[in-house]
Amino acid sequence: MPIKPPIVTEMDLIRGRQIVRSLMPLKRLSCDDAQIVARAIAESFAEGRKQGFDIAKDNLQAYPWCPKEAAAKGMPPIPELKEVLRFLSGDHGQPIQE
């Protein structure tokens, strides 16, 4: 199964370049080598964001659907929970009708 690389944003690349410029040993790199290191740093940011997103999605899926069940567990109700999970799953269709 091929490994899907994380989606790297422009902000990830900007931050990666800032880190490369701020580290003294990396200042001696050529422009191409510095760009490779900045890209690797940006990919680590993107991977961390993806993992955090997956953890949040899993936590939401484990959250009780029923507001009464959530209240019994001492959790605040999330009325839009079904719509949030649908959005996170990539299904951006019509809202769920109760």
Tab-separated table of N, CA, C and O in Angstrom:
chain	number	residue	atom	x	y	z
A	1	MET	N	0.846	-1.172	0.000
A	1	MET	CA	0.000	0.000	0.000
A	1	MET	C	0.895	1.240	0.000
A	1	MET	O	1.753	1.385	0.863
A	2	PRO	N	0.711	2.134	-0.957
A	2	PRO	CA	1.559	3.331	-1.018
A	2	PRO	C	1.259	4.281	0.133
A	2	PRO	O	0.128	4.374	0.605
A	3	ILE	N	2.294	4.973	0.566
A	3	ILE	CA	2.144	5.953	1.635
A	3	ILE	C	1.757	7.286	1.013
A	3	ILE	O	2.431	7.782	0.117
A	4	LYS	N	0.665	7.845	1.489
A	4	LYS	CA	0.193	9.125	0.981
A	4	LYS	C	0.870	10.243	1.773
A	4	LYS	O	0.697	10.320	2.992
A	5	PRO	N	1.643	11.093	1.104
A	5	PRO	CA	2.304	12.177	1.842
A	5	PRO	C	1.280	13.192	2.351
A	5	PRO	O	0.220	13.378	1.744
A	6	PRO	N	1.592	13.837	3.466
A	6	PRO	CA	0.650	14.835	3.995
A	6	PRO	C	0.587	16.062	3.079
A	6	PRO	O	1.509	16.322	2.304
A	7	ILE	N	-0.497	16.787	3.183
A	7	ILE	CA	-0.673	18.001	2.389
A	7	ILE	C	0.103	19.129	3.058
A	7	ILE	O	-0.187	19.513	4.183
A	8	VAL	N	1.094	19.648	2.346
A	8	VAL	CA	1.943	20.717	2.870
A	8	VAL	C	1.382	22.053	2.393
A	8	VAL	O	1.176	22.257	1.197
A	9	THR	N	1.133	22.953	3.327
A	9	THR	CA	0.615	24.274	2.978
A	9	THR	C	1.765	25.259	2.785
A	9	THR	O	2.913	24.988	3.159
A	10	GLU	N	1.445	26.397	2.220
A	10	GLU	CA	2.455	27.450	2.043
A	10	GLU	C	2.966	27.933	3.399
A	10	GLU	O	4.147	28.235	3.555
A	11	MET	N	2.086	27.983	4.392
A	11	MET	CA	2.520	28.401	5.732
A	11	MET	C	3.511	27.402	6.330
A	11	MET	O	4.441	27.795	7.029
A	12	ASP	N	3.318	26.106	6.053
A	12	ASP	CA	4.283	25.103	6.508
A	12	ASP	C	5.656	25.382	5.896
A	12	ASP	O	6.679	25.317	6.585
A	13	LEU	N	5.667	25.677	4.598
A	13	LEU	CA	6.939	25.956	3.921
A	13	LEU	C	7.589	27.238	4.441
A	13	LEU	O	8.806	27.282	4.641
A	14	ILE	N	6.790	28.254	4.677
A	14	ILE	CA	7.331	29.513	5.215
A	14	ILE	C	7.971	29.272	6.574
A	14	ILE	O	9.085	29.716	6.834
A	15	ARG	N	7.279	28.524	7.435
A	15	ARG	CA	7.827	28.237	8.764
A	15	ARG	C	9.083	27.367	8.663
A	15	ARG	O	10.054	27.579	9.382
A	16	GLY	N	9.086	26.400	7.755
A	16	GLY	CA	10.261	25.567	7.541
A	16	GLY	C	11.461	26.391	7.097
A	16	GLY	O	12.588	26.194	7.574
A	17	ARG	N	11.227	27.348	6.200
A	17	ARG	CA	12.316	28.227	5.747
A	17	ARG	C	12.822	29.105	6.887
A	17	ARG	O	14.022	29.360	7.002
A	18	GLN	N	11.912	29.581	7.734
A	18	GLN	CA	12.331	30.385	8.883
A	18	GLN	C	13.229	29.572	9.818
A	18	GLN	O	14.228	30.080	10.321
A	19	ILE	N	12.877	28.328	10.025
A	19	ILE	CA	13.690	27.479	10.894
A	19	ILE	C	15.060	27.237	10.282
A	19	ILE	O	16.078	27.315	10.971
A	20	VAL	N	15.109	26.957	8.984
A	20	VAL	CA	16.397	26.742	8.310
A	20	VAL	C	17.273	27.980	8.435
A	20	VAL	O	18.475	27.887	8.721
A	21	ARG	N	16.678	29.149	8.243
A	21	ARG	CA	17.465	30.397	8.335
A	21	ARG	C	17.938	30.674	9.754
A	21	ARG	O	18.958	31.324	9.957
A	22	SER	N	17.188	30.196	10.754
A	22	SER	CA	17.531	30.524	12.138
A	22	SER	C	18.582	29.590	12.741
A	22	SER	O	19.178	29.925	13.753
A	23	LEU	N	18.830	28.446	12.143
A	23	LEU	CA	19.791	27.487	12.681
A	23	LEU	C	21.152	27.690	12.038
A	23	LEU	O	21.314	27.533	10.830
A	24	MET	N	22.137	28.024	12.835
A	24	MET	CA	23.468	28.377	12.346
A	24	MET	C	24.095	27.301	11.441
A	24	MET	O	24.598	27.643	10.370
A	25	PRO	N	24.079	26.016	11.810
A	25	PRO	CA	24.715	25.031	10.927
A	25	PRO	C	24.052	24.919	9.552
A	25	PRO	O	24.701	24.557	8.578
A	26	LEU	N	22.777	25.257	9.475
A	26	LEU	CA	22.064	25.143	8.201
A	26	LEU	C	22.279	26.355	7.302
A	26	LEU	O	21.935	26.313	6.122
A	27	LYS	N	22.845	27.414	7.830
A	27	LYS	CA	23.068	28.618	7.023
A	27	LYS	C	24.120	28.385	5.949
A	27	LYS	O	24.183	29.119	4.979
A	28	ARG	N	24.948	27.346	6.112
A	28	ARG	CA	25.994	27.057	5.124
A	28	ARG	C	25.492	26.208	3.961
A	28	ARG	O	26.242	25.928	3.047
A	29	LEU	N	24.243	25.781	4.010
A	29	LEU	CA	23.708	24.946	2.935
A	29	LEU	C	23.499	25.753	1.664
A	29	LEU	O	23.247	26.967	1.713
A	30	SER	N	23.568	25.069	0.538
A	30	SER	CA	23.231	25.725	-0.728
A	30	SER	C	21.724	25.995	-0.738
A	30	SER	O	20.975	25.436	0.072
A	31	CYS	N	21.282	26.816	-1.662
A	31	CYS	CA	19.847	27.150	-1.741
A	31	CYS	C	19.001	25.895	-1.962
A	31	CYS	O	17.951	25.738	-1.340
A	32	ASP	N	19.470	25.011	-2.847
A	32	ASP	CA	18.705	23.788	-3.126
A	32	ASP	C	18.641	22.882	-1.901
A	32	ASP	O	17.583	22.334	-1.580
A	33	ASP	N	19.769	22.732	-1.208
A	33	ASP	CA	19.783	21.891	-0.013
A	33	ASP	C	18.930	22.493	1.098
A	33	ASP	O	18.225	21.771	1.808
A	34	ALA	N	18.984	23.802	1.247
A	34	ALA	CA	18.164	24.467	2.260
A	34	ALA	C	16.680	24.273	1.958
A	34	ALA	O	15.874	24.071	2.881
A	35	GLN	N	16.318	24.304	0.688
A	35	GLN	CA	14.916	24.097	0.305
A	35	GLN	C	14.484	22.664	0.622
A	35	GLN	O	13.359	22.439	1.074
A	36	ILE	N	15.376	21.696	0.429
A	36	ILE	CA	15.050	20.301	0.749
A	36	ILE	C	14.809	20.150	2.248
A	36	ILE	O	13.845	19.495	2.677
A	37	VAL	N	15.667	20.760	3.063
A	37	VAL	CA	15.505	20.680	4.518
A	37	VAL	C	14.220	21.393	4.946
A	37	VAL	O	13.460	20.887	5.774
A	38	ALA	N	13.951	22.560	4.373
A	38	ALA	CA	12.728	23.300	4.706
A	38	ALA	C	11.501	22.488	4.330
A	38	ALA	O	10.508	22.451	5.079
A	39	ARG	N	11.549	21.799	3.198
A	39	ARG	CA	10.421	20.964	2.761
A	39	ARG	C	10.209	19.801	3.748
A	39	ARG	O	9.076	19.458	4.083
A	40	ALA	N	11.300	19.201	4.215
A	40	ALA	CA	11.187	18.101	5.192
A	40	ALA	C	10.569	18.597	6.498
A	40	ALA	O	9.724	17.914	7.099
A	41	ILE	N	10.971	19.779	6.930
A	41	ILE	CA	10.392	20.363	8.147
A	41	ILE	C	8.907	20.651	7.929
A	41	ILE	O	8.067	20.348	8.785
A	42	ALA	N	8.564	21.202	6.771
A	42	ALA	CA	7.167	21.508	6.456
A	42	ALA	C	6.328	20.229	6.427
A	42	ALA	O	5.189	20.214	6.902
A	43	GLU	N	6.886	19.149	5.889
A	43	GLU	CA	6.152	17.883	5.857
A	43	GLU	C	5.913	17.346	7.269
A	43	GLU	O	4.873	16.751	7.534
A	44	SER	N	6.859	17.580	8.177
A	44	SER	CA	6.647	17.129	9.557
A	44	SER	C	5.525	17.939	10.217
A	44	SER	O	4.726	17.390	10.977
A	45	PHE	N	5.448	19.236	9.917
A	45	PHE	CA	4.328	20.041	10.428
A	45	PHE	C	3.003	19.516	9.881
A	45	PHE	O	2.022	19.375	10.619
A	46	ALA	N	2.967	19.238	8.584
A	46	ALA	CA	1.742	18.754	7.951
A	46	ALA	C	1.333	17.395	8.520
A	46	ALA	O	0.148	17.144	8.752
A	47	GLU	N	2.305	16.517	8.746
A	47	GLU	CA	1.999	15.205	9.311
A	47	GLU	C	1.454	15.345	10.738
A	47	GLU	O	0.499	14.659	11.113
A	48	GLY	N	2.039	16.230	11.527
A	48	GLY	CA	1.540	16.465	12.882
A	48	GLY	C	0.123	17.000	12.876
A	48	GLY	O	-0.717	16.595	13.688
A	49	ARG	N	-0.166	17.903	11.941
A	49	ARG	CA	-1.522	18.448	11.826
A	49	ARG	C	-2.494	17.338	11.445
A	49	ARG	O	-3.591	17.237	11.994
A	50	LYS	N	-2.100	16.474	10.510
A	50	LYS	CA	-2.956	15.370	10.078
A	50	LYS	C	-3.223	14.408	11.243
A	50	LYS	O	-4.359	13.976	11.443
A	51	GLN	N	-2.193	14.091	12.010
A	51	GLN	CA	-2.385	13.192	13.149
A	51	GLN	C	-3.309	13.811	14.195
A	51	GLN	O	-4.173	13.131	14.750
A	52	GLY	N	-3.144	15.102	14.465
A	52	GLY	CA	-4.029	15.787	15.407
A	52	GLY	C	-5.466	15.791	14.923
A	52	GLY	O	-6.401	15.589	15.705
A	53	PHE	N	-5.644	15.998	13.623
A	53	PHE	CA	-6.975	15.988	13.024
A	53	PHE	C	-7.602	14.597	13.168
A	53	PHE	O	-8.768	14.466	13.543
A	54	ASP	N	-6.819	13.545	12.908
A	54	ASP	CA	-7.327	12.179	13.026
A	54	ASP	C	-7.697	11.846	14.468
A	54	ASP	O	-8.717	11.207	14.725
A	55	ILE	N	-6.880	12.294	15.422
A	55	ILE	CA	-7.177	12.058	16.837
A	55	ILE	C	-8.478	12.769	17.223
A	55	ILE	O	-9.337	12.191	17.893
A	56	ALA	N	-8.630	14.015	16.790
A	56	ALA	CA	-9.850	14.767	17.103
A	56	ALA	C	-11.067	14.083	16.486
A	56	ALA	O	-12.128	13.987	17.128
A	57	LYS	N	-10.932	13.606	15.252
A	57	LYS	CA	-12.041	12.931	14.580
A	57	LYS	C	-12.422	11.655	15.334
A	57	LYS	O	-13.598	11.392	15.553
A	58	ASP	N	-11.421	10.876	15.748
A	58	ASP	CA	-11.700	9.651	16.510
A	58	ASP	C	-12.383	9.966	17.831
A	58	ASP	O	-13.297	9.256	18.253
A	59	ASN	N	-11.941	11.029	18.501
A	59	ASN	CA	-12.565	11.414	19.773
A	59	ASN	C	-14.009	11.838	19.571
A	59	ASN	O	-14.873	11.517	20.384
A	60	LEU	N	-14.280	12.559	18.485
A	60	LEU	CA	-15.660	12.961	18.211
A	60	LEU	C	-16.529	11.758	17.910
A	60	LEU	O	-17.682	11.696	18.326
A	61	GLN	N	-15.973	10.776	17.188
A	61	GLN	CA	-16.763	9.594	16.858
A	61	GLN	C	-17.082	8.780	18.106
A	61	GLN	O	-18.096	8.088	18.152
A	62	ALA	N	-16.218	8.833	19.113
A	62	ALA	CA	-16.465	8.107	20.360
A	62	ALA	C	-17.421	8.866	21.281
A	62	ALA	O	-17.904	8.311	22.263
A	63	TYR	N	-17.687	10.133	20.963
A	63	TYR	CA	-18.556	10.972	21.781
A	63	TYR	C	-19.986	10.463	21.660
A	63	TYR	O	-20.426	10.067	20.582
A	64	PRO	N	-20.764	10.468	22.754
A	64	PRO	CA	-22.149	9.992	22.683
A	64	PRO	C	-22.990	10.831	21.715
A	64	PRO	O	-22.894	12.057	21.700
A	65	TRP	N	-23.795	10.155	20.899
A	65	TRP	CA	-24.658	10.851	19.939
A	65	TRP	C	-25.818	11.542	20.645
A	65	TRP	O	-26.225	12.630	20.277
A	66	CYS	N	-26.337	10.888	21.624
A	66	CYS	CA	-27.537	11.366	22.298
A	66	CYS	C	-27.167	12.404	23.358
A	66	CYS	O	-26.324	12.144	24.210
A	67	PRO	N	-27.782	13.587	23.342
A	67	PRO	CA	-27.485	14.593	24.359
A	67	PRO	C	-27.745	14.098	25.786
A	67	PRO	O	-27.022	14.458	26.704
A	68	LYS	N	-28.767	13.250	25.966
A	68	LYS	CA	-29.055	12.720	27.314
A	68	LYS	C	-27.922	11.802	27.777
A	68	LYS	O	-27.524	11.836	28.933
A	69	GLU	N	-27.395	10.983	26.854
A	69	GLU	CA	-26.289	10.084	27.193
A	69	GLU	C	-25.030	10.896	27.508
A	69	GLU	O	-24.294	10.580	28.442
A	70	ALA	N	-24.800	11.963	26.754
A	70	ALA	CA	-23.646	12.831	27.012
A	70	ALA	C	-23.785	13.488	28.387
A	70	ALA	O	-22.819	13.541	29.147
A	71	ALA	N	-24.982	13.960	28.698
A	71	ALA	CA	-25.208	14.602	29.990
A	71	ALA	C	-25.004	13.606	31.135
A	71	ALA	O	-24.458	13.952	32.181
A	72	ALA	N	-25.414	12.359	30.932
A	72	ALA	CA	-25.242	11.335	31.960
A	72	ALA	C	-23.760	11.069	32.229
A	72	ALA	O	-23.380	10.707	33.336
A	73	LYS	N	-22.927	11.267	31.205
A	73	LYS	CA	-21.483	11.073	31.361
A	73	LYS	C	-20.773	12.362	31.772
A	73	LYS	O	-19.551	12.401	31.853
A	74	GLY	N	-21.548	13.424	32.011
A	74	GLY	CA	-20.970	14.691	32.424
A	74	GLY	C	-20.343	15.478	31.285
A	74	GLY	O	-19.503	16.346	31.508
A	75	MET	N	-20.728	15.171	30.055
A	75	MET	CA	-20.181	15.859	28.881
A	75	MET	C	-21.194	16.867	28.362
A	75	MET	O	-22.395	16.606	28.386
A	76	PRO	N	-20.732	18.007	27.869
A	76	PRO	CA	-21.672	18.964	27.299
A	76	PRO	C	-22.226	18.433	25.980
A	76	PRO	O	-21.512	17.752	25.242
A	77	PRO	N	-23.489	18.711	25.680
A	77	PRO	CA	-24.047	18.240	24.420
A	77	PRO	C	-23.463	19.016	23.233
A	77	PRO	O	-23.123	20.187	23.348
A	78	ILE	N	-23.307	18.326	22.127
A	78	ILE	CA	-22.867	18.957	20.880
A	78	ILE	C	-23.996	18.730	19.875
A	78	ILE	O	-24.073	17.679	19.241
A	79	PRO	N	-24.894	19.704	19.729
A	79	PRO	CA	-26.057	19.487	18.871
A	79	PRO	C	-25.689	19.233	17.406
A	79	PRO	O	-26.386	18.523	16.711
A	80	GLU	N	-24.588	19.800	16.941
A	80	GLU	CA	-24.200	19.661	15.535
A	80	GLU	C	-23.257	18.485	15.306
A	80	GLU	O	-22.607	18.411	14.274
A	81	LEU	N	-23.180	17.535	16.255
A	81	LEU	CA	-22.180	16.469	16.179
A	81	LEU	C	-22.298	15.660	14.892
A	81	LEU	O	-21.290	15.377	14.246
A	82	LYS	N	-23.501	15.303	14.489
A	82	LYS	CA	-23.658	14.496	13.274
A	82	LYS	C	-23.151	15.251	12.048
A	82	LYS	O	-22.494	14.678	11.188
A	83	GLU	N	-23.441	16.545	11.978
A	83	GLU	CA	-22.981	17.334	10.838
A	83	GLU	C	-21.462	17.488	10.838
A	83	GLU	O	-20.817	17.438	9.804
A	84	VAL	N	-20.880	17.650	12.043
A	84	VAL	CA	-19.426	17.768	12.153
A	84	VAL	C	-18.761	16.482	11.676
A	84	VAL	O	-17.812	16.506	10.892
A	85	LEU	N	-19.260	15.333	12.128
A	85	LEU	CA	-18.683	14.056	11.707
A	85	LEU	C	-18.855	13.826	10.215
A	85	LEU	O	-17.967	13.300	9.557
A	86	ARG	N	-19.977	14.244	9.669
A	86	ARG	CA	-20.192	14.101	8.226
A	86	ARG	C	-19.170	14.966	7.473
A	86	ARG	O	-18.580	14.530	6.488
A	87	PHE	N	-18.942	16.183	7.938
A	87	PHE	CA	-17.971	17.072	7.307
A	87	PHE	C	-16.569	16.471	7.381
A	87	PHE	O	-15.833	16.461	6.408
A	88	LEU	N	-16.185	15.952	8.560
A	88	LEU	CA	-14.860	15.381	8.734
A	88	LEU	C	-14.659	14.128	7.886
A	88	LEU	O	-13.546	13.828	7.471
A	89	SER	N	-15.733	13.405	7.630
A	89	SER	CA	-15.610	12.188	6.825
A	89	SER	C	-15.524	12.510	5.338
A	89	SER	O	-15.256	11.634	4.533
A	90	GLY	N	-15.752	13.770	4.965
A	90	GLY	CA	-15.654	14.155	3.561
A	90	GLY	C	-16.980	14.152	2.843
A	90	GLY	O	-17.059	14.477	1.674
A	91	ASP	N	-18.051	13.791	3.514
A	91	ASP	CA	-19.378	13.782	2.908
A	91	ASP	C	-20.024	15.138	3.172
A	91	ASP	O	-20.568	15.377	4.235
A	92	HIS	N	-19.956	16.028	2.202
A	92	HIS	CA	-20.450	17.395	2.379
A	92	HIS	C	-21.824	17.562	1.734
A	92	HIS	O	-22.144	18.602	1.197
A	93	GLY	N	-22.634	16.522	1.830
A	93	GLY	CA	-23.968	16.570	1.233
A	93	GLY	C	-24.931	17.382	2.075
A	93	GLY	O	-24.566	18.266	2.837
A	94	GLN	N	-26.188	17.026	1.953
A	94	GLN	CA	-27.247	17.721	2.672
A	94	GLN	C	-27.150	17.418	4.167
A	94	GLN	O	-26.706	16.362	4.577
A	95	PRO	N	-27.571	18.376	5.028
A	95	PRO	CA	-27.572	18.130	6.465
A	95	PRO	C	-28.473	16.947	6.812
A	95	PRO	O	-29.436	16.664	6.122
A	96	ILE	N	-28.145	16.289	7.889
A	96	ILE	CA	-28.929	15.140	8.341
A	96	ILE	C	-30.268	15.634	8.883
A	96	ILE	O	-30.324	16.565	9.674
A	97	GLN	N	-31.347	15.004	8.442
A	97	GLN	CA	-32.678	15.349	8.916
A	97	GLN	C	-33.030	14.413	10.061
A	97	GLN	O	-32.905	13.207	9.942
A	98	GLU	N	-33.460	14.961	11.162
A	98	GLU	CA	-33.828	14.156	12.343
A	98	GLU	C	-35.231	13.647	12.193
A	98	GLU	O	-36.096	14.241	11.682
